mmCIF file of C-alpha atoms and ligand atoms in Angstrom:
data_model
loop_
_atom_site.group_PDB
_atom_site.id
_atom_site.type_symbol
_atom_site.label_atom_id
_atom_site.label_comp_id
_atom_site.label_asym_id
_atom_site.label_seq_id
_atom_site.Cartn_x
_atom_site.Cartn_y
_atom_site.Cartn_z
ATOM 1 C CA MET A 1 6.923 -51.543 29.918
ATOM 2 C CA PRO A 2 7.547 -48.024 31.177
ATOM 3 C CA THR A 3 5.002 -45.386 30.752
ATOM 4 C CA PRO A 4 6.074 -42.549 28.742
ATOM 5 C CA ALA A 5 7.053 -39.315 30.371
ATOM 6 C CA PRO A 6 4.269 -37.048 29.296
ATOM 7 C CA ASP A 7 5.261 -34.081 27.076
ATOM 8 C CA ARG A 8 4.985 -31.030 29.119
ATOM 9 C CA ARG A 9 5.579 -29.187 25.684
ATOM 10 C CA ARG A 10 2.630 -30.363 23.768
ATOM 11 C CA PRO A 11 -0.375 -31.605 26.489
ATOM 12 C CA ALA A 12 -2.802 -33.600 25.186
ATOM 13 C CA ARG A 13 -4.616 -31.866 22.763
ATOM 14 C CA ARG A 14 -5.712 -32.208 19.015
ATOM 15 C CA ARG A 15 -2.912 -30.678 16.958
ATOM 16 C CA ARG A 16 -4.110 -27.242 16.264
ATOM 17 C CA VAL A 17 -4.028 -25.789 12.355
ATOM 18 C CA LEU A 18 -4.239 -21.991 11.881
ATOM 19 C CA THR A 19 -4.692 -20.284 8.513
ATOM 20 C CA GLY A 20 -6.523 -17.128 6.682
ATOM 21 C CA ASP A 21 -7.397 -15.010 4.512
ATOM 22 C CA ARG A 22 -7.714 -10.804 3.946
ATOM 23 C CA PRO A 23 -11.161 -9.752 3.388
ATOM 24 C CA THR A 24 -10.069 -8.044 0.823
ATOM 25 C CA GLY A 25 -12.313 -9.780 -2.344
ATOM 26 C CA PRO A 26 -13.806 -13.411 -3.343
ATOM 27 C CA LEU A 27 -11.274 -16.802 -2.829
ATOM 28 C CA HIS A 28 -10.165 -17.698 -6.123
ATOM 29 C CA LEU A 29 -8.381 -21.070 -7.610
ATOM 30 C CA GLY A 30 -4.725 -19.946 -6.216
ATOM 31 C CA HIS A 31 -6.271 -20.244 -2.841
ATOM 32 C CA TYR A 32 -8.504 -22.976 -3.562
ATOM 33 C CA PHE A 33 -4.848 -25.305 -4.763
ATOM 34 C CA GLY A 34 -2.706 -23.174 -2.820
ATOM 35 C CA THR A 35 -4.207 -23.845 0.730
ATOM 36 C CA LEU A 36 -7.766 -24.633 0.723
ATOM 37 C CA GLN A 37 -7.549 -28.056 0.174
ATOM 38 C CA ASN A 38 -5.031 -28.807 2.553
ATOM 39 C CA ARG A 39 -7.404 -27.333 5.194
ATOM 40 C CA VAL A 40 -10.088 -29.082 4.221
ATOM 41 C CA ARG A 41 -8.009 -32.252 4.098
ATOM 42 C CA LEU A 42 -6.826 -31.158 7.839
ATOM 43 C CA GLN A 43 -10.180 -30.983 8.623
ATOM 44 C CA GLN A 44 -11.246 -34.137 7.913
ATOM 45 C CA THR A 45 -8.064 -35.916 9.412
ATOM 46 C CA GLY A 46 -9.393 -34.316 13.022
ATOM 47 C CA VAL A 47 -7.044 -31.447 13.436
ATOM 48 C CA ASP A 48 -8.749 -28.720 15.726
ATOM 49 C CA LEU A 49 -8.597 -25.487 12.959
ATOM 50 C CA PHE A 50 -8.682 -21.952 12.894
ATOM 51 C CA LEU A 51 -9.672 -19.741 9.933
ATOM 52 C CA VAL A 52 -8.574 -16.344 10.739
ATOM 53 C CA ILE A 53 -9.949 -13.367 8.182
ATOM 54 C CA ALA A 54 -7.808 -11.151 8.668
ATOM 55 C CA ASP A 55 -9.623 -7.739 8.793
ATOM 56 C CA TYR A 56 -6.957 -5.370 10.173
ATOM 57 C CA GLN A 57 -4.578 -6.677 7.861
ATOM 58 C CA VAL A 58 -6.370 -5.392 5.245
ATOM 59 C CA LEU A 59 -5.102 -1.878 6.187
ATOM 60 C CA THR A 60 -1.702 -3.206 5.575
ATOM 61 C CA ASP A 61 -1.635 -2.001 2.092
ATOM 62 C CA ARG A 62 -4.463 0.231 1.327
ATOM 63 C CA ASP A 63 -5.819 3.603 2.788
ATOM 64 C CA LEU A 64 -9.214 2.148 3.594
ATOM 65 C CA ALA A 65 -11.013 -1.292 3.605
ATOM 66 C CA HIS A 66 -13.658 -1.358 1.198
ATOM 67 C CA ARG A 67 -16.460 -3.201 2.680
ATOM 68 C CA PRO A 68 -15.012 -5.492 5.071
ATOM 69 C CA ALA A 69 -18.088 -6.904 6.745
ATOM 70 C CA GLU A 70 -19.318 -8.007 3.283
ATOM 71 C CA HIS A 71 -16.567 -9.701 2.336
ATOM 72 C CA ALA A 72 -15.555 -11.260 5.769
ATOM 73 C CA GLU A 73 -19.305 -12.856 4.948
ATOM 74 C CA ASN A 74 -18.338 -14.184 1.346
ATOM 75 C CA LEU A 75 -15.155 -15.582 2.631
ATOM 76 C CA VAL A 76 -17.275 -17.573 4.977
ATOM 77 C CA LEU A 77 -19.536 -18.782 2.347
ATOM 78 C CA ASP A 78 -16.559 -19.670 -0.075
ATOM 79 C CA TYR A 79 -14.637 -21.786 2.986
ATOM 80 C CA LEU A 80 -17.997 -23.567 3.221
ATOM 81 C CA ALA A 81 -18.924 -24.504 -0.185
ATOM 82 C CA ALA A 82 -15.316 -25.507 -0.379
ATOM 83 C CA GLY A 83 -16.012 -28.313 2.320
ATOM 84 C CA ILE A 84 -14.971 -25.907 6.039
ATOM 85 C CA ASP A 85 -17.256 -27.729 8.433
ATOM 86 C CA PRO A 86 -18.132 -24.947 10.771
ATOM 87 C CA GLU A 87 -18.798 -27.822 13.556
ATOM 88 C CA LEU A 88 -15.646 -28.689 13.320
ATOM 89 C CA ALA A 89 -13.238 -25.286 12.355
ATOM 90 C CA THR A 90 -13.418 -21.846 14.151
ATOM 91 C CA VAL A 91 -13.832 -19.016 12.002
ATOM 92 C CA PHE A 92 -13.352 -15.679 13.305
ATOM 93 C CA THR A 93 -12.464 -12.079 12.260
ATOM 94 C CA HIS A 94 -9.298 -10.444 13.606
ATOM 95 C CA SER A 95 -10.863 -7.326 14.734
ATOM 96 C CA ALA A 96 -13.596 -9.387 17.167
ATOM 97 C CA VAL A 97 -10.534 -10.492 19.355
ATOM 98 C CA PRO A 98 -8.830 -7.628 21.192
ATOM 99 C CA ALA A 99 -6.534 -10.202 23.464
ATOM 100 C CA LEU A 100 -4.743 -11.622 20.179
ATOM 101 C CA ASN A 101 -3.729 -7.855 19.441
ATOM 102 C CA GLN A 102 -2.737 -7.503 23.098
ATOM 103 C CA LEU A 103 -0.015 -10.205 21.862
ATOM 104 C CA LEU A 104 1.323 -7.656 19.517
ATOM 105 C CA LEU A 105 3.564 -5.379 21.663
ATOM 106 C CA PRO A 106 5.646 -7.973 23.723
ATOM 107 C CA PHE A 107 6.237 -9.742 20.264
ATOM 108 C CA LEU A 108 7.073 -6.724 18.293
ATOM 109 C CA SER A 109 9.985 -6.049 21.041
ATOM 110 C CA LEU A 110 11.489 -9.498 19.797
ATOM 111 C CA VAL A 111 12.567 -8.202 16.076
ATOM 112 C CA SER A 112 14.612 -5.662 14.852
ATOM 113 C CA VAL A 113 13.293 -2.952 12.381
ATOM 114 C CA ALA A 114 16.483 -4.157 9.923
ATOM 115 C CA GLU A 115 14.522 -8.014 10.073
ATOM 116 C CA LEU A 116 10.747 -6.614 9.318
ATOM 117 C CA GLY A 117 12.344 -4.303 6.591
ATOM 118 C CA ARG A 118 14.369 -7.154 4.580
ATOM 119 C CA ASN A 119 11.342 -9.258 4.556
ATOM 120 C CA PRO A 120 10.748 -10.110 0.435
ATOM 121 C CA THR A 121 6.985 -10.352 0.681
ATOM 122 C CA VAL A 122 6.447 -7.385 2.319
ATOM 123 C CA LYS A 123 8.506 -5.476 -0.417
ATOM 124 C CA ASP A 124 6.628 -7.487 -2.958
ATOM 125 C CA GLU A 125 3.356 -5.857 -1.608
ATOM 126 C CA ILE A 126 4.757 -2.315 -1.034
ATOM 127 C CA ALA A 127 5.560 -2.649 -5.027
ATOM 128 C CA HIS A 128 1.604 -3.667 -5.441
ATOM 129 C CA SER A 129 0.157 -1.313 -2.298
ATOM 130 C CA ARG A 130 -2.380 0.880 -3.087
ATOM 131 C CA GLN A 131 -1.356 3.281 -0.262
ATOM 132 C CA ALA A 132 -0.297 6.603 -1.243
ATOM 133 C CA ALA A 133 3.114 6.175 1.925
ATOM 134 C CA VAL A 134 3.793 2.940 3.306
ATOM 135 C CA SER A 135 2.190 2.734 6.518
ATOM 136 C CA GLY A 136 3.822 1.448 9.879
ATOM 137 C CA LEU A 137 1.496 -1.359 9.964
ATOM 138 C CA MET A 138 3.302 -2.836 6.231
ATOM 139 C CA PHE A 139 6.378 -2.957 7.959
ATOM 140 C CA THR A 140 4.911 -4.737 11.144
ATOM 141 C CA TYR A 141 2.277 -6.829 10.298
ATOM 142 C CA PRO A 142 4.402 -9.935 9.760
ATOM 143 C CA VAL A 143 4.453 -9.930 13.265
ATOM 144 C CA HIS A 144 0.655 -9.202 13.572
ATOM 145 C CA GLN A 145 0.566 -12.565 11.556
ATOM 146 C CA ALA A 146 2.584 -13.816 14.302
ATOM 147 C CA ALA A 147 0.287 -13.521 16.927
ATOM 148 C CA ASP A 148 -2.755 -15.067 14.631
ATOM 149 C CA ILE A 149 -0.850 -17.834 14.609
ATOM 150 C CA LEU A 150 1.113 -18.066 18.205
ATOM 151 C CA PHE A 151 -2.409 -16.859 20.382
ATOM 152 C CA CYS A 152 -3.973 -20.129 19.336
ATOM 153 C CA LYS A 153 -0.319 -22.402 19.491
ATOM 154 C CA ALA A 154 -0.611 -23.338 15.646
ATOM 155 C CA ASP A 155 1.582 -26.838 15.090
ATOM 156 C CA LEU A 156 0.663 -26.434 11.491
ATOM 157 C CA VAL A 157 -0.112 -23.344 8.956
ATOM 158 C CA PRO A 158 -1.159 -24.601 5.657
ATOM 159 C CA VAL A 159 0.138 -21.520 3.532
ATOM 160 C CA GLY A 160 0.984 -20.497 -0.134
ATOM 161 C CA GLN A 161 4.885 -19.937 -0.436
ATOM 162 C CA ASP A 162 4.569 -15.826 -0.489
ATOM 163 C CA GLN A 163 3.893 -16.247 3.092
ATOM 164 C CA LEU A 164 7.006 -18.633 3.861
ATOM 165 C CA PRO A 165 9.177 -15.793 5.004
ATOM 166 C CA HIS A 166 6.517 -14.526 7.501
ATOM 167 C CA LEU A 167 6.361 -18.046 9.131
ATOM 168 C CA GLU A 168 10.004 -18.305 9.736
ATOM 169 C CA LEU A 169 9.522 -14.692 11.473
ATOM 170 C CA THR A 170 6.456 -16.318 13.649
ATOM 171 C CA ARG A 171 9.016 -19.267 14.447
ATOM 172 C CA THR A 172 11.679 -16.848 15.493
ATOM 173 C CA ILE A 173 9.334 -14.986 17.449
ATOM 174 C CA ALA A 174 8.164 -17.921 19.422
ATOM 175 C CA ARG A 175 12.005 -18.842 20.187
ATOM 176 C CA ARG A 176 13.101 -15.523 21.233
ATOM 177 C CA PHE A 177 9.968 -15.236 23.482
ATOM 178 C CA ASN A 178 10.707 -18.755 25.049
ATOM 179 C CA ASP A 179 14.190 -17.975 25.529
ATOM 180 C CA ARG A 180 13.413 -14.570 26.992
ATOM 181 C CA TYR A 181 11.376 -15.609 29.450
ATOM 182 C CA ARG A 182 12.521 -19.044 29.796
ATOM 183 C CA THR A 183 9.386 -20.804 28.951
ATOM 184 C CA ASP A 184 8.431 -23.366 26.511
ATOM 185 C CA LEU A 185 4.539 -21.561 26.002
ATOM 186 C CA LEU A 186 4.753 -20.927 22.375
ATOM 187 C CA PRO A 187 5.025 -23.831 20.161
ATOM 188 C CA GLU A 188 7.337 -23.392 17.005
ATOM 189 C CA PRO A 189 4.608 -23.800 13.920
ATOM 190 C CA GLU A 190 5.228 -25.804 10.973
ATOM 191 C CA ALA A 191 4.330 -24.504 7.051
ATOM 192 C CA LEU A 192 2.652 -26.954 5.031
ATOM 193 C CA LEU A 193 2.794 -25.807 1.439
ATOM 194 C CA SER A 194 0.502 -27.665 -1.452
ATOM 195 C CA ASP A 195 1.773 -29.078 -4.880
ATOM 196 C CA THR A 196 0.477 -25.902 -5.653
ATOM 197 C CA PRO A 197 2.294 -23.235 -3.557
ATOM 198 C CA LEU A 198 1.918 -20.711 -6.096
ATOM 199 C CA LEU A 199 -0.751 -20.444 -9.099
ATOM 200 C CA LEU A 200 -0.374 -17.955 -11.511
ATOM 201 C CA GLY A 201 -3.163 -15.237 -12.544
ATOM 202 C CA THR A 202 -4.217 -14.415 -15.787
ATOM 203 C CA ASP A 203 -1.201 -12.189 -16.291
ATOM 204 C CA GLY A 204 1.476 -14.640 -15.547
ATOM 205 C CA ALA A 205 2.237 -13.009 -12.386
ATOM 206 C CA LYS A 206 1.031 -14.416 -8.285
ATOM 207 C CA MET A 207 -2.709 -14.642 -9.070
ATOM 208 C CA SER A 208 -3.986 -12.293 -6.426
ATOM 209 C CA LYS A 209 -7.650 -11.017 -5.055
ATOM 210 C CA SER A 210 -6.227 -7.574 -5.364
ATOM 211 C CA ARG A 211 -4.505 -7.713 -8.572
ATOM 212 C CA GLY A 212 -7.394 -8.297 -11.158
ATOM 213 C CA ASN A 213 -5.792 -11.255 -12.345
ATOM 214 C CA ALA A 214 -7.868 -13.735 -10.301
ATOM 215 C CA VAL A 215 -10.360 -15.898 -11.797
ATOM 216 C CA PRO A 216 -13.036 -15.972 -8.473
ATOM 217 C CA LEU A 217 -14.367 -19.747 -7.281
ATOM 218 C CA GLY A 218 -17.688 -18.434 -7.283
ATOM 219 C CA ALA A 219 -17.366 -16.933 -10.894
ATOM 220 C CA THR A 220 -20.143 -18.128 -13.163
ATOM 221 C CA GLU A 221 -19.244 -20.114 -15.848
ATOM 222 C CA ASP A 222 -19.409 -17.524 -18.534
ATOM 223 C CA GLU A 223 -17.349 -15.507 -16.577
ATOM 224 C CA THR A 224 -14.546 -17.769 -15.950
ATOM 225 C CA ALA A 225 -14.492 -18.384 -19.495
ATOM 226 C CA ARG A 226 -14.065 -14.275 -20.395
ATOM 227 C CA LEU A 227 -11.207 -14.000 -17.206
ATOM 228 C CA LEU A 228 -9.490 -17.072 -19.061
ATOM 229 C CA ARG A 229 -9.893 -15.516 -22.648
ATOM 230 C CA GLY A 230 -7.788 -12.546 -21.460
ATOM 231 C CA ALA A 231 -4.572 -14.494 -19.898
ATOM 232 C CA THR A 232 -1.744 -13.989 -21.317
ATOM 233 C CA THR A 233 0.162 -16.406 -23.848
ATOM 234 C CA ASP A 234 2.765 -16.257 -26.611
ATOM 235 C CA ALA A 235 3.367 -16.190 -29.905
ATOM 236 C CA ASP A 236 4.095 -19.742 -30.327
ATOM 237 C CA ARG A 237 1.299 -21.609 -31.538
ATOM 238 C CA HIS A 238 2.655 -25.039 -30.490
ATOM 239 C CA ILE A 239 1.269 -25.696 -26.891
ATOM 240 C CA THR A 240 3.560 -27.217 -24.360
ATOM 241 C CA TYR A 241 4.209 -27.321 -20.744
ATOM 242 C CA ASP A 242 7.503 -25.279 -19.933
ATOM 243 C CA PRO A 243 6.910 -22.876 -16.953
ATOM 244 C CA GLN A 244 10.455 -21.406 -17.166
ATOM 245 C CA ARG A 245 10.497 -20.598 -20.590
ATOM 246 C CA ARG A 246 6.750 -20.355 -21.230
ATOM 247 C CA PRO A 247 4.981 -19.101 -17.769
ATOM 248 C CA GLY A 248 1.747 -17.815 -19.247
ATOM 249 C CA VAL A 249 1.118 -21.154 -21.094
ATOM 250 C CA SER A 250 2.191 -23.193 -18.611
ATOM 251 C CA GLY A 251 -0.115 -21.810 -16.098
ATOM 252 C CA LEU A 252 -3.166 -22.455 -18.151
ATOM 253 C CA VAL A 253 -2.012 -26.019 -19.060
ATOM 254 C CA ARG A 254 -1.174 -26.620 -15.127
ATOM 255 C CA LEU A 255 -4.046 -25.481 -13.804
ATOM 256 C CA ALA A 256 -6.515 -27.731 -16.418
ATOM 257 C CA ALA A 257 -3.910 -30.395 -15.391
ATOM 258 C CA LEU A 258 -4.569 -29.529 -11.685
ATOM 259 C CA CYS A 259 -8.942 -29.651 -12.375
ATOM 260 C CA GLN A 260 -8.495 -32.838 -14.280
ATOM 261 C CA ASP A 261 -6.292 -34.536 -11.914
ATOM 262 C CA ARG A 262 -3.701 -35.238 -14.818
ATOM 263 C CA ASP A 263 0.158 -34.760 -15.926
ATOM 264 C CA PRO A 264 0.455 -30.996 -17.140
ATOM 265 C CA HIS A 265 2.793 -32.349 -19.973
ATOM 266 C CA ALA A 266 -0.455 -34.874 -21.134
ATOM 267 C CA VAL A 267 -2.276 -31.871 -21.161
ATOM 268 C CA ALA A 268 -0.317 -29.907 -23.381
ATOM 269 C CA GLU A 269 0.837 -32.774 -25.375
ATOM 270 C CA GLU A 270 -3.264 -33.382 -26.391
ATOM 271 C CA ILE A 271 -3.764 -29.658 -27.455
ATOM 272 C CA GLY A 272 -0.549 -29.246 -29.153
ATOM 273 C CA SER A 273 -0.776 -27.042 -32.436
ATOM 274 C CA GLY A 274 -4.363 -26.542 -31.377
ATOM 275 C CA GLY A 275 -2.813 -23.357 -30.193
ATOM 276 C CA ALA A 276 -4.083 -20.948 -27.754
ATOM 277 C CA ALA A 277 -7.743 -20.580 -27.974
ATOM 278 C CA ARG A 278 -7.899 -24.427 -27.896
ATOM 279 C CA LEU A 279 -5.845 -24.197 -24.527
ATOM 280 C CA LYS A 280 -8.218 -21.547 -23.097
ATOM 281 C CA ALA A 281 -11.127 -23.330 -24.151
ATOM 282 C CA THR A 282 -9.767 -26.540 -22.428
ATOM 283 C CA VAL A 283 -8.656 -24.943 -19.193
ATOM 284 C CA THR A 284 -12.589 -23.111 -19.153
ATOM 285 C CA GLU A 285 -14.330 -26.313 -19.453
ATOM 286 C CA ALA A 286 -11.778 -28.025 -17.059
ATOM 287 C CA VAL A 287 -11.846 -25.203 -14.136
ATOM 288 C CA ASN A 288 -16.065 -25.077 -14.885
ATOM 289 C CA GLU A 289 -16.511 -28.471 -14.182
ATOM 290 C CA HIS A 290 -14.432 -29.291 -11.450
ATOM 291 C CA LEU A 291 -15.654 -26.182 -9.511
ATOM 292 C CA ARG A 292 -19.281 -27.323 -10.570
ATOM 293 C CA PRO A 293 -20.345 -28.841 -7.035
ATOM 294 C CA LEU A 294 -18.653 -26.601 -5.119
ATOM 295 C CA ARG A 295 -20.719 -23.484 -6.832
ATOM 296 C CA THR A 296 -24.024 -25.175 -6.648
ATOM 297 C CA ARG A 297 -23.123 -25.756 -3.161
ATOM 298 C CA ARG A 298 -22.553 -22.068 -2.657
ATOM 299 C CA ALA A 299 -25.297 -20.532 -4.598
ATOM 300 C CA ALA A 300 -27.442 -22.610 -1.784
ATOM 301 C CA LEU A 301 -25.236 -21.299 0.832
ATOM 302 C CA ALA A 302 -25.599 -17.894 -0.302
ATOM 303 C CA THR A 303 -29.203 -17.547 0.528
ATOM 304 C CA ASP A 304 -28.658 -17.735 4.221
ATOM 305 C CA ARG A 305 -27.031 -14.587 5.081
ATOM 306 C CA GLY A 306 -27.990 -15.090 8.586
ATOM 307 C CA HIS A 307 -26.343 -18.609 8.770
ATOM 308 C CA LEU A 308 -23.198 -17.021 7.579
ATOM 309 C CA ARG A 309 -22.924 -14.371 10.127
ATOM 310 C CA ALA A 310 -23.848 -17.061 12.841
ATOM 311 C CA VAL A 311 -20.984 -18.930 12.151
ATOM 312 C CA LEU A 312 -18.424 -16.005 12.523
ATOM 313 C CA ASP A 313 -19.998 -15.096 15.738
ATOM 314 C CA ALA A 314 -19.816 -18.403 17.094
ATOM 315 C CA GLY A 315 -16.088 -18.820 15.955
ATOM 316 C CA ASN A 316 -15.345 -15.037 17.550
ATOM 317 C CA ARG A 317 -16.437 -16.607 20.747
ATOM 318 C CA ARG A 318 -14.369 -19.867 20.763
ATOM 319 C CA ALA A 319 -11.030 -17.329 19.152
ATOM 320 C CA ASN A 320 -11.894 -14.712 22.091
ATOM 321 C CA ALA A 321 -11.809 -17.718 24.642
ATOM 322 C CA VAL A 322 -8.530 -18.869 23.656
ATOM 323 C CA ALA A 323 -6.951 -15.840 23.349
ATOM 324 C CA ASP A 324 -7.702 -14.720 26.572
ATOM 325 C CA ALA A 325 -6.157 -17.913 27.749
ATOM 326 C CA THR A 326 -3.137 -17.516 26.000
ATOM 327 C CA LEU A 327 -3.020 -13.827 26.977
ATOM 328 C CA ALA A 328 -3.245 -14.642 30.643
ATOM 329 C CA GLU A 329 -0.495 -17.086 29.963
ATOM 330 C CA VAL A 330 1.969 -14.610 28.089
ATOM 331 C CA ARG A 331 0.977 -11.989 31.161
ATOM 332 C CA ALA A 332 1.800 -14.625 33.368
ATOM 333 C CA VAL A 333 5.510 -15.482 32.263
ATOM 334 C CA MET A 334 6.248 -12.019 31.673
ATOM 335 C CA GLY A 335 5.260 -11.049 35.332
ATOM 336 C CA SER A 336 3.057 -8.470 34.371
ATOM 337 C CA VAL A 337 0.186 -7.360 36.615
HETATM 338 P P1 ATP B 1 -4.408 -10.239 -1.417
HETATM 339 O O1 ATP B 1 -4.422 -9.588 -3.307
HETATM 340 O O2 ATP B 1 -5.225 -9.086 -1.075
HETATM 341 O O3 ATP B 1 -3.415 -9.948 -0.649
HETATM 342 P P2 ATP B 1 -4.384 -12.642 -2.185
HETATM 343 O O4 ATP B 1 -5.054 -13.668 -3.328
HETATM 344 O O5 ATP B 1 -3.001 -12.913 -2.159
HETATM 345 O O6 ATP B 1 -5.212 -11.060 -1.804
HETATM 346 P P3 ATP B 1 -4.441 -13.937 0.760
HETATM 347 O O7 ATP B 1 -5.588 -13.408 1.346
HETATM 348 O O8 ATP B 1 -3.319 -12.697 1.081
HETATM 349 O O9 ATP B 1 -5.239 -13.807 -0.948
HETATM 350 O O10 ATP B 1 -3.943 -14.875 0.782
HETATM 351 C C1 ATP B 1 -4.448 -16.080 1.728
HETATM 352 C C2 ATP B 1 -3.761 -17.196 1.366
HETATM 353 O O11 ATP B 1 -3.889 -17.784 0.258
HETATM 354 C C3 ATP B 1 -1.840 -17.176 2.012
HETATM 355 O O12 ATP B 1 -1.945 -18.237 2.442
HETATM 356 C C4 ATP B 1 -1.722 -17.167 0.581
HETATM 357 O O13 ATP B 1 -0.533 -17.759 0.465
HETATM 358 C C5 ATP B 1 -2.327 -18.101 -0.180
HETATM 359 N N1 ATP B 1 -2.243 -17.702 -1.569
HETATM 360 C C6 ATP B 1 -2.935 -16.448 -2.022
HETATM 361 N N2 ATP B 1 -2.525 -16.161 -2.887
HETATM 362 C C7 ATP B 1 -2.318 -17.718 -4.085
HETATM 363 C C8 ATP B 1 -1.820 -18.045 -5.134
HETATM 364 N N3 ATP B 1 -1.679 -17.418 -6.310
HETATM 365 N N4 ATP B 1 -0.900 -19.324 -5.088
HETATM 366 C C9 ATP B 1 -0.944 -20.282 -4.239
HETATM 367 N N5 ATP B 1 -1.354 -19.968 -2.956
HETATM 368 C C10 ATP B 1 -2.244 -18.524 -2.666
HETATM 369 MG MG1 MG B 2 -2.161 -11.977 -0.430
#
């Protein structure tokens, strides 16, 4: 049998996966079901996993990044508690990898102002922005994110639904770069959505760290109960699963179902005429039960902040080596000196 020709586009290397979070607060159930579980699964299949703590991106929608270093360490804590293995994954902060930011300039030249202006996620984040005026970075951060993904030539990006427009732009940038410089240097990454690409928060909108509607993974059982008690429901006492017409109630039903690995209709039926109070009690118990092992690991890991910083140091070193190599290749194909 003839040996297949080597694939020049993809030299023999482990599949790379890049994904990340902004250090704006502790990770919540939306992250967990939206992307974190997928990250851990991918790690277990042996991919080369990169996790970016996107600290520069925090500046997109607020004038000040509050305690970014502390938030970054806490993200590492949440990752490890959820099952990310620092021996297998590269966890790094954006601001520690200067070569990554140098990729921003050539990439920015490949997109139009109009393209940036019509990005629906950017529009949504502007609406929730805590800035006095919309900054230039707000419009350009999807390109920044493209640099995060392309610096390590990621093949796959496990994200929530809100990130799909950004990922499409990353693919466009990779394609245009390859066309303009007649190269095949940058692979076009694929998005990986979970079965829960958009988990709603206690107010019925996308659960987000910065919108006060999240249940953090590291919350205590009592805090979890308090947050879920405050969730928005509706006037109909009979509990059903109907995401279109009853987003609040259905969001809670879905959360219980996810935690118990059950069908949401069955969960709703069981609660039936028990009303919102019974629904909230059920969800609280399901969440606390499901997260108990994670929370136990988290509490143990939290006693050693030095370890969390060491994980970041090692990740930053590796990410810098990868980014330096990609920047050198990019400069070479661009003919830079
Ligand atoms: P912020 O409010 O500061 O923007 P966030 O809660 O939106 O925080 P990010 O750090 O912006 O969190 O998002 C990190 C990743 O988690 C992204 O891939 C995003 O799509 C995913 N994600 C965030 N919230 C949810 C959610 N409610 N459901 C599913 N995925 C989510
Ligand atoms: Mg967000």
